[in-house]
XYZ file of N, CA, C and O in Angstrom:
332
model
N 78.060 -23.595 -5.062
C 77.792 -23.525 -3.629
C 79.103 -23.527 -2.860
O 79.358 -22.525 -2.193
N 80.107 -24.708 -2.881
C 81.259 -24.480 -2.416
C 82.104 -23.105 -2.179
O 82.634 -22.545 -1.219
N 81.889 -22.790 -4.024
C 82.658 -21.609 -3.882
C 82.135 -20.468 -3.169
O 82.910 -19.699 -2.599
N 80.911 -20.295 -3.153
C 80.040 -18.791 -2.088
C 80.230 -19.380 -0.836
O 80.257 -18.551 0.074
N 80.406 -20.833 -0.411
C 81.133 -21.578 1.006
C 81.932 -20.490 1.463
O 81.814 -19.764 2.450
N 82.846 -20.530 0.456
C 84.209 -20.419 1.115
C 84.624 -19.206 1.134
O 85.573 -18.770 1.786
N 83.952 -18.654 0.447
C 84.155 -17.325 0.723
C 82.708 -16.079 1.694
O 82.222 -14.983 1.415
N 82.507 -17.156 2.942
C 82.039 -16.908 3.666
C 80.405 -16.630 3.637
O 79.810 -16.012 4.520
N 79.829 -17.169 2.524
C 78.131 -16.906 2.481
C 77.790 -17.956 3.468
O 78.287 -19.040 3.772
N 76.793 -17.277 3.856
C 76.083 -18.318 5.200
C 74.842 -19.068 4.798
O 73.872 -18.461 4.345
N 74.851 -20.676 4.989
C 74.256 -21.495 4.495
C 72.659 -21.750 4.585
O 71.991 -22.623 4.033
N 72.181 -20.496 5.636
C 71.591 -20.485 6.399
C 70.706 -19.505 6.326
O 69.684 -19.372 7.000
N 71.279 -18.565 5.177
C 70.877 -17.267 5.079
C 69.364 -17.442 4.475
O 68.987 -18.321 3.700
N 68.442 -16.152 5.150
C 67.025 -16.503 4.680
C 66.559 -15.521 3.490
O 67.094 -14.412 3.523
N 65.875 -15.697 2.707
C 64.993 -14.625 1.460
C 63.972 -14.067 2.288
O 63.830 -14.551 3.411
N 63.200 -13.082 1.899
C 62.127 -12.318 1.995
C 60.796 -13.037 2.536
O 59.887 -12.604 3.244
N 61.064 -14.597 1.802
C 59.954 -15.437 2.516
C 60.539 -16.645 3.498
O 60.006 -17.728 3.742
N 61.507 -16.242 3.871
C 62.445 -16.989 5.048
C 62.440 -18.625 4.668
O 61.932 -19.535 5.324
N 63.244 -18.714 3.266
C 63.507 -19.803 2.749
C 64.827 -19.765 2.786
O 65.312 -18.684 2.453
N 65.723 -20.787 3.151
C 67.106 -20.932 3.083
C 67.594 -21.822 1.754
O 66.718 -22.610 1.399
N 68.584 -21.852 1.100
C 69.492 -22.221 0.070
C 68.461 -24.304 0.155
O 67.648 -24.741 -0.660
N 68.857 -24.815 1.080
C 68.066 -25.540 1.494
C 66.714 -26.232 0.330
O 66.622 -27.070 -0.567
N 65.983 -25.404 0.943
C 64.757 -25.393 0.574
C 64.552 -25.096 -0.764
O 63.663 -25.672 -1.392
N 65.395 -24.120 -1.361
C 65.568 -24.058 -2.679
C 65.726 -25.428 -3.733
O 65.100 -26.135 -4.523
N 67.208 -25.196 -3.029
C 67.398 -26.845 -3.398
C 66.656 -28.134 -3.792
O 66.823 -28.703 -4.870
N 65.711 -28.598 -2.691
C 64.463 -29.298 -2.221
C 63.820 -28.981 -3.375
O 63.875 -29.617 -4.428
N 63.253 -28.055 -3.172
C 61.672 -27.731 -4.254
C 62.591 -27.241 -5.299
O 62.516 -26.025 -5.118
N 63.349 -27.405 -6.205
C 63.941 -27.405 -7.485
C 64.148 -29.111 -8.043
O 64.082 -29.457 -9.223
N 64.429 -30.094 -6.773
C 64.865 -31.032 -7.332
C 66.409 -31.182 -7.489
O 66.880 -32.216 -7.963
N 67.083 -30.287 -7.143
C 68.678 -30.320 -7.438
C 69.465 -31.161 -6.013
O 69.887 -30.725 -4.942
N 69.410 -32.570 -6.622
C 69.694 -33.187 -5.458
C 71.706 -32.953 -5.198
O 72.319 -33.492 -4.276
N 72.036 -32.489 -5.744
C 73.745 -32.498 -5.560
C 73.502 -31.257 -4.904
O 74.501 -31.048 -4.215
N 72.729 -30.375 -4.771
C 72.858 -29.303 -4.373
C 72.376 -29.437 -2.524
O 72.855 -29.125 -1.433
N 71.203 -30.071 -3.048
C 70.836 -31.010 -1.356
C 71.634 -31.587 -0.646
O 71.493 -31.612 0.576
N 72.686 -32.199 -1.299
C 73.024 -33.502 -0.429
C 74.148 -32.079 0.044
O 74.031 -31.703 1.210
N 75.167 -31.351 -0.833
C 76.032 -30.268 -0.326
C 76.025 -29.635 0.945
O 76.760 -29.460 1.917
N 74.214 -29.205 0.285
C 73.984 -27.985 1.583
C 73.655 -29.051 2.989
O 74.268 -28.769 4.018
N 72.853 -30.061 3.017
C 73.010 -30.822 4.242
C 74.131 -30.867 5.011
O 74.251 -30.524 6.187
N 75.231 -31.475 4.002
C 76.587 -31.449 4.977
C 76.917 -29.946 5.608
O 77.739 -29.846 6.519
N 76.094 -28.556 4.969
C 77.196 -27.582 6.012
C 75.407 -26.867 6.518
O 75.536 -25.714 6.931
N 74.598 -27.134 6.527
C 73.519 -26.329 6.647
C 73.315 -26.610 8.426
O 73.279 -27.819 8.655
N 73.217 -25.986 9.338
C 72.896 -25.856 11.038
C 72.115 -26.332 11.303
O 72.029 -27.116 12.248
N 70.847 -25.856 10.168
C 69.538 -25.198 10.719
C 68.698 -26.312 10.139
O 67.944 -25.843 9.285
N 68.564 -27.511 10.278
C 67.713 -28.097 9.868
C 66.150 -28.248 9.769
O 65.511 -28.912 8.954
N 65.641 -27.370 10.927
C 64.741 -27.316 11.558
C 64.108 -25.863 10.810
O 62.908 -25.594 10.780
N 64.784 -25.335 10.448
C 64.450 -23.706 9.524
C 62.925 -23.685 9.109
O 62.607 -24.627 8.384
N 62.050 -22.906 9.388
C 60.818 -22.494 8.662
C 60.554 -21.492 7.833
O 60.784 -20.341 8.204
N 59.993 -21.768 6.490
C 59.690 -20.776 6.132
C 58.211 -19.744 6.550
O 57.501 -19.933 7.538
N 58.059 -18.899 5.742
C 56.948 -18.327 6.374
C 55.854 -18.458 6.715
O 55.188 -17.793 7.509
N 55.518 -19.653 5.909
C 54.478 -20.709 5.987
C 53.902 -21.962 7.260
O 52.929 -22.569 7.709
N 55.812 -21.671 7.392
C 55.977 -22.530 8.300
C 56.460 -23.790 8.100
O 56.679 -24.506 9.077
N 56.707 -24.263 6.735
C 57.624 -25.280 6.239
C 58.262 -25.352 6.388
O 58.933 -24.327 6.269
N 59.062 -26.752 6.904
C 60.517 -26.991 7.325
C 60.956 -27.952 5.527
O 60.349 -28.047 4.461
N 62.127 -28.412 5.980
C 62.583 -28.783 4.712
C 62.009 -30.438 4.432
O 61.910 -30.904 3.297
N 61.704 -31.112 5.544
C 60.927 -32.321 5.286
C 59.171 -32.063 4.722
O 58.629 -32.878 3.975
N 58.725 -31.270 5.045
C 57.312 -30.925 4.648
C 57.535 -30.734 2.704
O 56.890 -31.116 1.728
N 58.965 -29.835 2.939
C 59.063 -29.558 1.127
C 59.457 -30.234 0.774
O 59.723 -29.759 -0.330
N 59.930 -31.484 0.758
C 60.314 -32.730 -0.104
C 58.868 -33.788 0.185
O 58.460 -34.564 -0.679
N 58.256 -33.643 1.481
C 56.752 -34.257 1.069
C 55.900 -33.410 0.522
O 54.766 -33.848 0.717
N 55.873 -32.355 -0.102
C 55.007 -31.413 -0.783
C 55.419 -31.778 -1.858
O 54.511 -31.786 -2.688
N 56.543 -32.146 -2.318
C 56.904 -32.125 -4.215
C 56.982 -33.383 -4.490
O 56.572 -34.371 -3.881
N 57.655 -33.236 -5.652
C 57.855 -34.757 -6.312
C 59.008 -35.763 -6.110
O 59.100 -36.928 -6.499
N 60.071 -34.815 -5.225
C 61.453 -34.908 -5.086
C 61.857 -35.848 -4.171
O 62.942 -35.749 -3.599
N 60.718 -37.189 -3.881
C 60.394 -37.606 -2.468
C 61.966 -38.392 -1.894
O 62.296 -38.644 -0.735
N 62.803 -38.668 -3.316
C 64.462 -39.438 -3.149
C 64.977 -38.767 -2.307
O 65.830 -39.487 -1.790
N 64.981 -37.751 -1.816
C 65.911 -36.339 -1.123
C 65.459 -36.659 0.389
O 66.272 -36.377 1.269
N 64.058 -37.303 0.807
C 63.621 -37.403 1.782
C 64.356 -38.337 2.761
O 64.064 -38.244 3.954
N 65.114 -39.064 2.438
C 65.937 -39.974 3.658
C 67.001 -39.325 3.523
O 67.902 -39.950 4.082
N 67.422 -38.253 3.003
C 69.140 -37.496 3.257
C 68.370 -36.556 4.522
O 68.559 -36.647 5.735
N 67.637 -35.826 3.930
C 66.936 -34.944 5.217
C 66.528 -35.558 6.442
O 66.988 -34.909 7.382
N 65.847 -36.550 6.828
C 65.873 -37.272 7.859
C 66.486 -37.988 8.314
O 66.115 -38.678 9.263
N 67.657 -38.052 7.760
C 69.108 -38.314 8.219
C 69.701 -37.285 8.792
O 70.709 -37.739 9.333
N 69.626 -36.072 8.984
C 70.168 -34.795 9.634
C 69.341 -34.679 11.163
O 69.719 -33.877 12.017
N 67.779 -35.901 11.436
C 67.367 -36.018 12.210
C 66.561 -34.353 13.006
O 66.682 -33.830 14.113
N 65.840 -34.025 11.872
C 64.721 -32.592 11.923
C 63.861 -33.013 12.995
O 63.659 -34.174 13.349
N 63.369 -31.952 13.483
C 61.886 -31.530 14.540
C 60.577 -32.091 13.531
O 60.037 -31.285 12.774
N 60.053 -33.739 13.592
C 59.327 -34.111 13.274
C 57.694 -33.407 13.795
O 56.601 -33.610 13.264
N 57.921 -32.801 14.640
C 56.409 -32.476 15.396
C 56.333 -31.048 14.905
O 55.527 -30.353 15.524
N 56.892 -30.556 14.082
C 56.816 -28.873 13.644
C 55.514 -29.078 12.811
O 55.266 -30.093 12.161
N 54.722 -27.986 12.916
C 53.231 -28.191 12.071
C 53.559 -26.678 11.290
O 54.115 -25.680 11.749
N 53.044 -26.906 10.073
C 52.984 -25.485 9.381
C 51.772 -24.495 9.625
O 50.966 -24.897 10.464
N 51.568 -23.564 9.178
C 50.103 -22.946 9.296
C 48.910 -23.265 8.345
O 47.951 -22.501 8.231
N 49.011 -24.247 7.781
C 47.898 -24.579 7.054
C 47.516 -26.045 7.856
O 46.539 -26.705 7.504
């Protein structure tokens, strides 16, 4: 991650189903990769197409340890998904 950092990939950038690096992260479980992208990620608030933000995907999985780094970045608690 550092290294695609620094050579200018954007942390922020979305896939086809408007998931960011983020969220990946999250729903893999790769918490070094979480705690990384927190420190440079903007967009905390990011939805995917669903409408999931990145606190919904750490209460959707099993990964629930990751959940006080993310609400430490202080997210849009009132965001509702479409389901």
């Amino acid at each position: 991650i550092s290294l695609l950092l620094k050579h200018g990939a954007n942390p922020n950038q979305r896939d086809y189903l408007q998931n960011t690096a983020l969220m990946y992260a999250i729903a893999e479980g790769n918490q070094d990769a979480v705690m990384h992208l927190l420190r440079v990620t903007t967009d905390i608030n990011a939805c995917d197409r669903e409408g999931n933000n990145a606190v919904m995907i750490c209460a959707g999985t099993s990964h629930h340890a990751m959940l006080p780094h993310v609400l430490a970045k202080n997210p849009d608690l009132s965001q509702r998904n479409s389901r």
